[in-house]
Short mmCIF file of C-alpha atoms in Angstrom, two decimals:
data_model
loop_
_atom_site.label_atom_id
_atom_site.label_comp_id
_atom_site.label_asym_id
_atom_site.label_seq_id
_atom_site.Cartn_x
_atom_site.Cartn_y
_atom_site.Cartn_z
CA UNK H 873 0.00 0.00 0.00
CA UNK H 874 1.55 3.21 -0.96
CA UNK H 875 1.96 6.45 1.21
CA UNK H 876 -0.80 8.30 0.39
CA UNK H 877 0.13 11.77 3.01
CA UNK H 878 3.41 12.63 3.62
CA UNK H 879 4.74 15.24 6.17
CA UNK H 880 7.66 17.09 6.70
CA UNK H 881 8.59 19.25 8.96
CA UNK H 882 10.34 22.80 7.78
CA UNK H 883 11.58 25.41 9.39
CA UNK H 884 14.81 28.03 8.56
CA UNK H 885 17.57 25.36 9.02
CA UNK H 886 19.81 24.83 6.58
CA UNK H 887 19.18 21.59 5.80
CA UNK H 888 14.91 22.21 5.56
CA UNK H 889 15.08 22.64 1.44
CA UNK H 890 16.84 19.10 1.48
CA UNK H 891 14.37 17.39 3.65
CA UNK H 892 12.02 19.18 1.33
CA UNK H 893 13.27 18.04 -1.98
CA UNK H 894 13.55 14.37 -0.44
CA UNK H 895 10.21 13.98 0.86
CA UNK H 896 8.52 15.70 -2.53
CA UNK H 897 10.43 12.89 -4.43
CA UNK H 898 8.60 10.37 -2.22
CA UNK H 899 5.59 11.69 -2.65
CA UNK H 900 5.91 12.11 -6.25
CA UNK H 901 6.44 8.60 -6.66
CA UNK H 902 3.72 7.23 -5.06
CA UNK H 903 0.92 10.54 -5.91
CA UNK H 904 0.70 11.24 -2.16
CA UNK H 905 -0.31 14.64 -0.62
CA UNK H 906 2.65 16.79 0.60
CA UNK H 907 2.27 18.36 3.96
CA UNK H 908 4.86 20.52 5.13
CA UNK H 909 3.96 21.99 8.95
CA UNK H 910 6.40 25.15 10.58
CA UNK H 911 6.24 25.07 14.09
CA UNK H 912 6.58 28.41 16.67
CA UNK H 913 7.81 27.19 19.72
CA UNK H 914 5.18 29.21 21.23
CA UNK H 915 3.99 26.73 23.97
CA UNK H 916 7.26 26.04 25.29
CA UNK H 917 7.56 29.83 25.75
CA UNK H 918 4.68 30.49 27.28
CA UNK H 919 4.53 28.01 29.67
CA UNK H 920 7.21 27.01 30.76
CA UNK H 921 7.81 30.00 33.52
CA UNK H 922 4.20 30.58 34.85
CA UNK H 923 5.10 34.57 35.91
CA UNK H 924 5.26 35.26 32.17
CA UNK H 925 2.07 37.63 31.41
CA UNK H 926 0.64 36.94 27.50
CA UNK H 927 0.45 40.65 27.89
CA UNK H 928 4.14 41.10 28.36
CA UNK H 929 5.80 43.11 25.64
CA UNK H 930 9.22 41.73 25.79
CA UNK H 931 7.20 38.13 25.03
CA UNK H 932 5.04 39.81 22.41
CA UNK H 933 8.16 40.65 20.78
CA UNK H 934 9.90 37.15 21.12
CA UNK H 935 6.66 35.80 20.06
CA UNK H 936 6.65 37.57 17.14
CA UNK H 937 9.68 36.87 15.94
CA UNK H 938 8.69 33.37 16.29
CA UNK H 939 6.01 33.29 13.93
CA UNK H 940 8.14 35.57 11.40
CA UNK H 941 10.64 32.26 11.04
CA UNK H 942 7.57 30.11 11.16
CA UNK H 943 5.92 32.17 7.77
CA UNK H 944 9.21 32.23 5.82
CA UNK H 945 9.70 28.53 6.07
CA UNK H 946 5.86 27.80 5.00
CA UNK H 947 6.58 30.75 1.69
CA UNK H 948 9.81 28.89 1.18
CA UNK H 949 8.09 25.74 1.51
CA UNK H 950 5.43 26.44 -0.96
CA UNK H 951 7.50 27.65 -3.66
CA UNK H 952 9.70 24.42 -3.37
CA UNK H 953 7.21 22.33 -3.89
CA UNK H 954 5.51 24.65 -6.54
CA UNK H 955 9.03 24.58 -8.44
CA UNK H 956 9.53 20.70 -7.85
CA UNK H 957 6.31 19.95 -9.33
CA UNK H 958 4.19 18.24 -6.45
CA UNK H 959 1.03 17.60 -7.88
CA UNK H 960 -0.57 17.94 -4.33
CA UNK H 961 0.17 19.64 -1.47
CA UNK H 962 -0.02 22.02 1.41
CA UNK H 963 1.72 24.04 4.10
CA UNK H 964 0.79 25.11 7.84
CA UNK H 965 1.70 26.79 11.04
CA UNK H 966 1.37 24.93 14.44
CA UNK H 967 1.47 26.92 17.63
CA UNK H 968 3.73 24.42 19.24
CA UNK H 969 6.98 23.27 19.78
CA UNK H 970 8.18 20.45 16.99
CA UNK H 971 7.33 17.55 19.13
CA UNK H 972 3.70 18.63 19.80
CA UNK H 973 2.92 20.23 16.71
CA UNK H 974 4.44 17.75 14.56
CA UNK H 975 3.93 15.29 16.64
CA UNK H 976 -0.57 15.51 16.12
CA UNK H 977 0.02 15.67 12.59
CA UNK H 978 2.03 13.11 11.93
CA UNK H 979 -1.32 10.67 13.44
CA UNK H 980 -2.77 11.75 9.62
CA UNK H 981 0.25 11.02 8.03
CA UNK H 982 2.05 7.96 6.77
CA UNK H 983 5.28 9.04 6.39
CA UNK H 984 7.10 11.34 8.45
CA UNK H 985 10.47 13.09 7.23
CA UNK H 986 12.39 15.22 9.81
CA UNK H 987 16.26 16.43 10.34
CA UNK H 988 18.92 15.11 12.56
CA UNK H 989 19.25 17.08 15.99
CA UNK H 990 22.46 19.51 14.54
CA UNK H 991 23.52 20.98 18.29
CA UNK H 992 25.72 22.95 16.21
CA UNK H 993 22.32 24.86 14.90
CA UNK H 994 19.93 25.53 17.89
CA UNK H 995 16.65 26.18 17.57
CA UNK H 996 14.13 27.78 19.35
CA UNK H 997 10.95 25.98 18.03
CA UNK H 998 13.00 22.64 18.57
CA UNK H 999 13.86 20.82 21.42
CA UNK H 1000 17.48 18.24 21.11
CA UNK H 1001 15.40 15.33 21.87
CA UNK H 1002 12.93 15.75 18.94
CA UNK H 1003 13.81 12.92 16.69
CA UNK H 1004 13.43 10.64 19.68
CA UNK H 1005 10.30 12.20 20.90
CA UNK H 1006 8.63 11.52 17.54
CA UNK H 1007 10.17 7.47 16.97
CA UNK H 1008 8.48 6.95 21.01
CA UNK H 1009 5.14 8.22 20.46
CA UNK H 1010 4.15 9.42 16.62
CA UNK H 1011 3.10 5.87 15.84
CA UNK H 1012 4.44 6.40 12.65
CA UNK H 1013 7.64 5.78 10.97
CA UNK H 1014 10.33 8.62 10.69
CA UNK H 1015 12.55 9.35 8.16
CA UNK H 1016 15.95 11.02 9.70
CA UNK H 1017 17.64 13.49 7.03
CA UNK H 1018 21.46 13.90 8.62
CA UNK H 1019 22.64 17.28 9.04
CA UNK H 1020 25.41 16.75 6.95
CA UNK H 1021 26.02 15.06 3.60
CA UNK H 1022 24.55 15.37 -0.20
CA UNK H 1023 22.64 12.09 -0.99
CA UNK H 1024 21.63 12.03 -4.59
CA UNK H 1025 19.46 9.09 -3.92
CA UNK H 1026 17.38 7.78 -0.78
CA UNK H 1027 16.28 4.19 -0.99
CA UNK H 1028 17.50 3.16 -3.97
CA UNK H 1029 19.93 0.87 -1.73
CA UNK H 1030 18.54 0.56 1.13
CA UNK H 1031 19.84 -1.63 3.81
CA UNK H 1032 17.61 -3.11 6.87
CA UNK H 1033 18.79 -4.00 10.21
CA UNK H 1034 17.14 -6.84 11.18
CA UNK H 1035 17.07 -8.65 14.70
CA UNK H 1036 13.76 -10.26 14.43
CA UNK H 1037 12.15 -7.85 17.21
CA UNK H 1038 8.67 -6.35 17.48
CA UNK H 1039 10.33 -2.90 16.20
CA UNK H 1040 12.20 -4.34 13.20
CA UNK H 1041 9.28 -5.78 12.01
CA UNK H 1042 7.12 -2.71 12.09
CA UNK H 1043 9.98 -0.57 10.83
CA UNK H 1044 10.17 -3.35 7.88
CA UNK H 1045 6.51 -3.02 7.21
CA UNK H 1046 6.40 0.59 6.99
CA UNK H 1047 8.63 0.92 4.94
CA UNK H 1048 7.89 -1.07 1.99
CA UNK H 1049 6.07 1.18 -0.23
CA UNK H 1050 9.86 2.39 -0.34
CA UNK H 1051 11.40 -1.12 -0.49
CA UNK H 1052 9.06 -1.64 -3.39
CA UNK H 1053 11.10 0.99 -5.63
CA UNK H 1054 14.21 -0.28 -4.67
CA UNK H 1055 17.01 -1.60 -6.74
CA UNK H 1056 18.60 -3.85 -4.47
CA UNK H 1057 17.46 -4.20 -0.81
CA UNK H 1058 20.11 -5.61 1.45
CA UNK H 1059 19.15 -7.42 4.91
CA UNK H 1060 22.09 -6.94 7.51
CA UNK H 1061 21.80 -9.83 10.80
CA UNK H 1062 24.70 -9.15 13.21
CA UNK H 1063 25.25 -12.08 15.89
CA UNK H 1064 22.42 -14.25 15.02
CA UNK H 1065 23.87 -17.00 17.41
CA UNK H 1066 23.03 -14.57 20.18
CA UNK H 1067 19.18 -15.28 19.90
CA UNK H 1068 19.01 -18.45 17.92
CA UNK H 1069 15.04 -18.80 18.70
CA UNK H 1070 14.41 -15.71 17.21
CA UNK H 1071 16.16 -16.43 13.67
CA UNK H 1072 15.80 -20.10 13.22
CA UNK H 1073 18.37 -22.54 11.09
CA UNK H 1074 18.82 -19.79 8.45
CA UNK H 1075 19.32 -16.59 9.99
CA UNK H 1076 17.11 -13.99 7.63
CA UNK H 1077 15.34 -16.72 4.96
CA UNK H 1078 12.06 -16.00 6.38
CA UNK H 1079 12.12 -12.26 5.67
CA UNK H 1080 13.75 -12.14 2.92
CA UNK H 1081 10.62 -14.52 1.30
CA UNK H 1082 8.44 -12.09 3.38
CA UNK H 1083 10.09 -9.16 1.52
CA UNK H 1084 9.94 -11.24 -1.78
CA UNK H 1085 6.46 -11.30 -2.06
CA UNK H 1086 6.23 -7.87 -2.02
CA UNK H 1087 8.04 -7.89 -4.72
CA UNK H 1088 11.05 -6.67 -3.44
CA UNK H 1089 14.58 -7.57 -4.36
CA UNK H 1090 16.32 -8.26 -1.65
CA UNK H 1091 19.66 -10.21 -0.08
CA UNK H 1092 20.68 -11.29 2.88
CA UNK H 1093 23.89 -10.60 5.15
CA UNK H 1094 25.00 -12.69 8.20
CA UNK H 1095 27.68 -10.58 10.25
CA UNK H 1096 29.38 -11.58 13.46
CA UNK H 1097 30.74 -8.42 15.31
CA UNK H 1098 32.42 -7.81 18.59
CA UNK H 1099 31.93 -4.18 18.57
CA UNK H 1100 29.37 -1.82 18.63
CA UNK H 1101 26.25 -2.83 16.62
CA UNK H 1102 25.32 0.95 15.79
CA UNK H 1103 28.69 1.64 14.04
CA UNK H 1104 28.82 -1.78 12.64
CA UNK H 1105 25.58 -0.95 10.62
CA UNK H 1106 27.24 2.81 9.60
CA UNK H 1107 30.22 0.67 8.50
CA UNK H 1108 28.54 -1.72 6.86
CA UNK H 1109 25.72 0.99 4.72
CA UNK H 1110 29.80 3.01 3.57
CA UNK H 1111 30.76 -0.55 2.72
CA UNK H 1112 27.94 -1.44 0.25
CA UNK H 1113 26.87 2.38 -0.53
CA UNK H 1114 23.87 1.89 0.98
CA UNK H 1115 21.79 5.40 0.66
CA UNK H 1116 18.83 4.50 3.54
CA UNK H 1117 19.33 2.34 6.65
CA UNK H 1118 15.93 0.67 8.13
CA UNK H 1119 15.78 -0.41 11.27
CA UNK H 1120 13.49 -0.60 14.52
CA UNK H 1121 13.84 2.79 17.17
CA UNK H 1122 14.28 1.21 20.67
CA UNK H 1123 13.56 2.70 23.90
CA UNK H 1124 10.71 4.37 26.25
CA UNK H 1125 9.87 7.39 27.20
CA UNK H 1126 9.44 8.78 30.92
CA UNK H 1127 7.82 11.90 30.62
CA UNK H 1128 9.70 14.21 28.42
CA UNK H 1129 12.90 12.07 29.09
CA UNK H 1130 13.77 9.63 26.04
CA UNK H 1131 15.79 6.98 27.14
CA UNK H 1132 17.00 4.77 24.25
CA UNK H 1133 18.49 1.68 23.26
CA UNK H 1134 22.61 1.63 22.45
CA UNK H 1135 21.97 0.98 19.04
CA UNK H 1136 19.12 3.83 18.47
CA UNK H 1137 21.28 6.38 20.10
CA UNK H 1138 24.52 5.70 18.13
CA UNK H 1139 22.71 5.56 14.91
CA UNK H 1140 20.67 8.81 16.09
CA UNK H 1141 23.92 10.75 16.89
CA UNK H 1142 26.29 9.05 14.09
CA UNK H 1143 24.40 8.83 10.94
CA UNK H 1144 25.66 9.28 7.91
CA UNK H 1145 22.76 8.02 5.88
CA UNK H 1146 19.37 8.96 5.90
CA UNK H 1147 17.99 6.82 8.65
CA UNK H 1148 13.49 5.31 8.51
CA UNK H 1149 12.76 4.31 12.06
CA UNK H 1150 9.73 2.88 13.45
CA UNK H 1151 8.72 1.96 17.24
#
């Protein structure tokens, strides 16, 4: 089933036209509608000291100047996609901070496409945590543009992460409307001795016929690693030129606190490939 609404969120950072141009392509492909939702930060400024008066002018200022950022990025936005050619699509302003605001919309969307946290470029409509925030509790997957790097494809070569687990799976199954497309699709099991009841005799054979009869063209990997998983996979997608990695985002959330697995948080901090994650 293909992605029929796909959002993405914009805002003044450099790398917003690239997330653009990457989720228009998507979309493109498979005639979905193009959302892309600016965010103000507005909540988290208003609430988060309870002395601040709405009537304040110093805050009316700030304020302001929030929603001047959040207007450029929807104009920019809009002539983007114009000059792409998206046959469909639409632009908005949520009175929130990125995890909120993007956060509700992406419960109407299939696809979500966000940046990497850059700490090098703060913002003040989005919080450090956000790309966790949204893996924990969108309910959809999430498509990580790094902050650095020119990809001239995204999921032509994908490679998948697989460990058999709850959040593979899901991240597997959302993501085949892109897996579909794909020239080569390459399955990647590190340490499959480590949970032999969860891979059987041949480690990957069962998902790879899964992934067959969706048509997609796939191969299978068996790695044995002593190291770090995360980097393992980073080595492994520069090894075979891999240009999306798909894997599950583990973790919880307590409160605002994400706390996530080794292999999320390495990937998270280290990618150097766009990254689809589903929890």
């Amino acid at each position: 089933m293909p992605y029929k609404t796909i959002l993405v969120h914009i805002d003044e950072s450099e790398r917003s036209n690239f997330r653009v141009r990457v989720a228009a392509e998507i979309a493109m492909c498979d005639e979905a509608h193009l959302v892309g939702t600016a965010v103000t930060g507005v909540s988290r400024f208003i609430y988060q000291d309870g002395n601040i008066s709405a009537n304040d002018p110093n805050l009316t200022i700030h304020l302001s100047y929030l929603r001047e950022r959040a207007e450029k990025a929807v104009d920019s936005f809009n002539q983007q996609a114009q000059a792409i050619g998206v046959n469909s699509f639409e632009s908005m302003i949520a009175n929130d901070e990125a995890g909120g605001g993007i956060g509700l919309q992406a419960r109407y969307s299939d696809l979500v496409v966000i940046g990497q946290t850059n700490r090098d470029e703060p913002s003040p409509s989005v919080l450090p945590d956000f790309p966790e925030y949204l893996i924990m509790n969108s309910g959809r997957p999430i498509l990580i543009i790094p902050y650095v790097g020119d990809f001239t494809t995204v999921g032509k070569r994908p490679l998948i992460a697989w460990d058999a687990s709850r959040e593979s799976t899901r991240a597997i199954t959302d993501a085949i409307p892109l897996l579909r497309r794909a020239d080569l699709v390459q399955v990647a099991i590190f340490n499959p001795k480590s949970v032999p009841d969860s891979h059987g005799e041949q480690p990957g054979a069962d998902i790879a016929l899964y992934l067959a009869r969706h048509g997609v063209k796939v191969e299978v990997g068996v790695h044995k690693t002593s190291t770090d998983i995360g980097n393992a996979l980073l080595s492994l997608a520069h090894d075979l030129d891999s240009d999306m990695l798909v894997m599950g985002g583990y973790g919880h959330s307590r409160f605002r606190e994400m706390i996530m697995g080794g292999v999320t948080r390495t990937i998270l901090q280290s990618m150097t490939v766009p990254v689809l994650m589903s929890h």
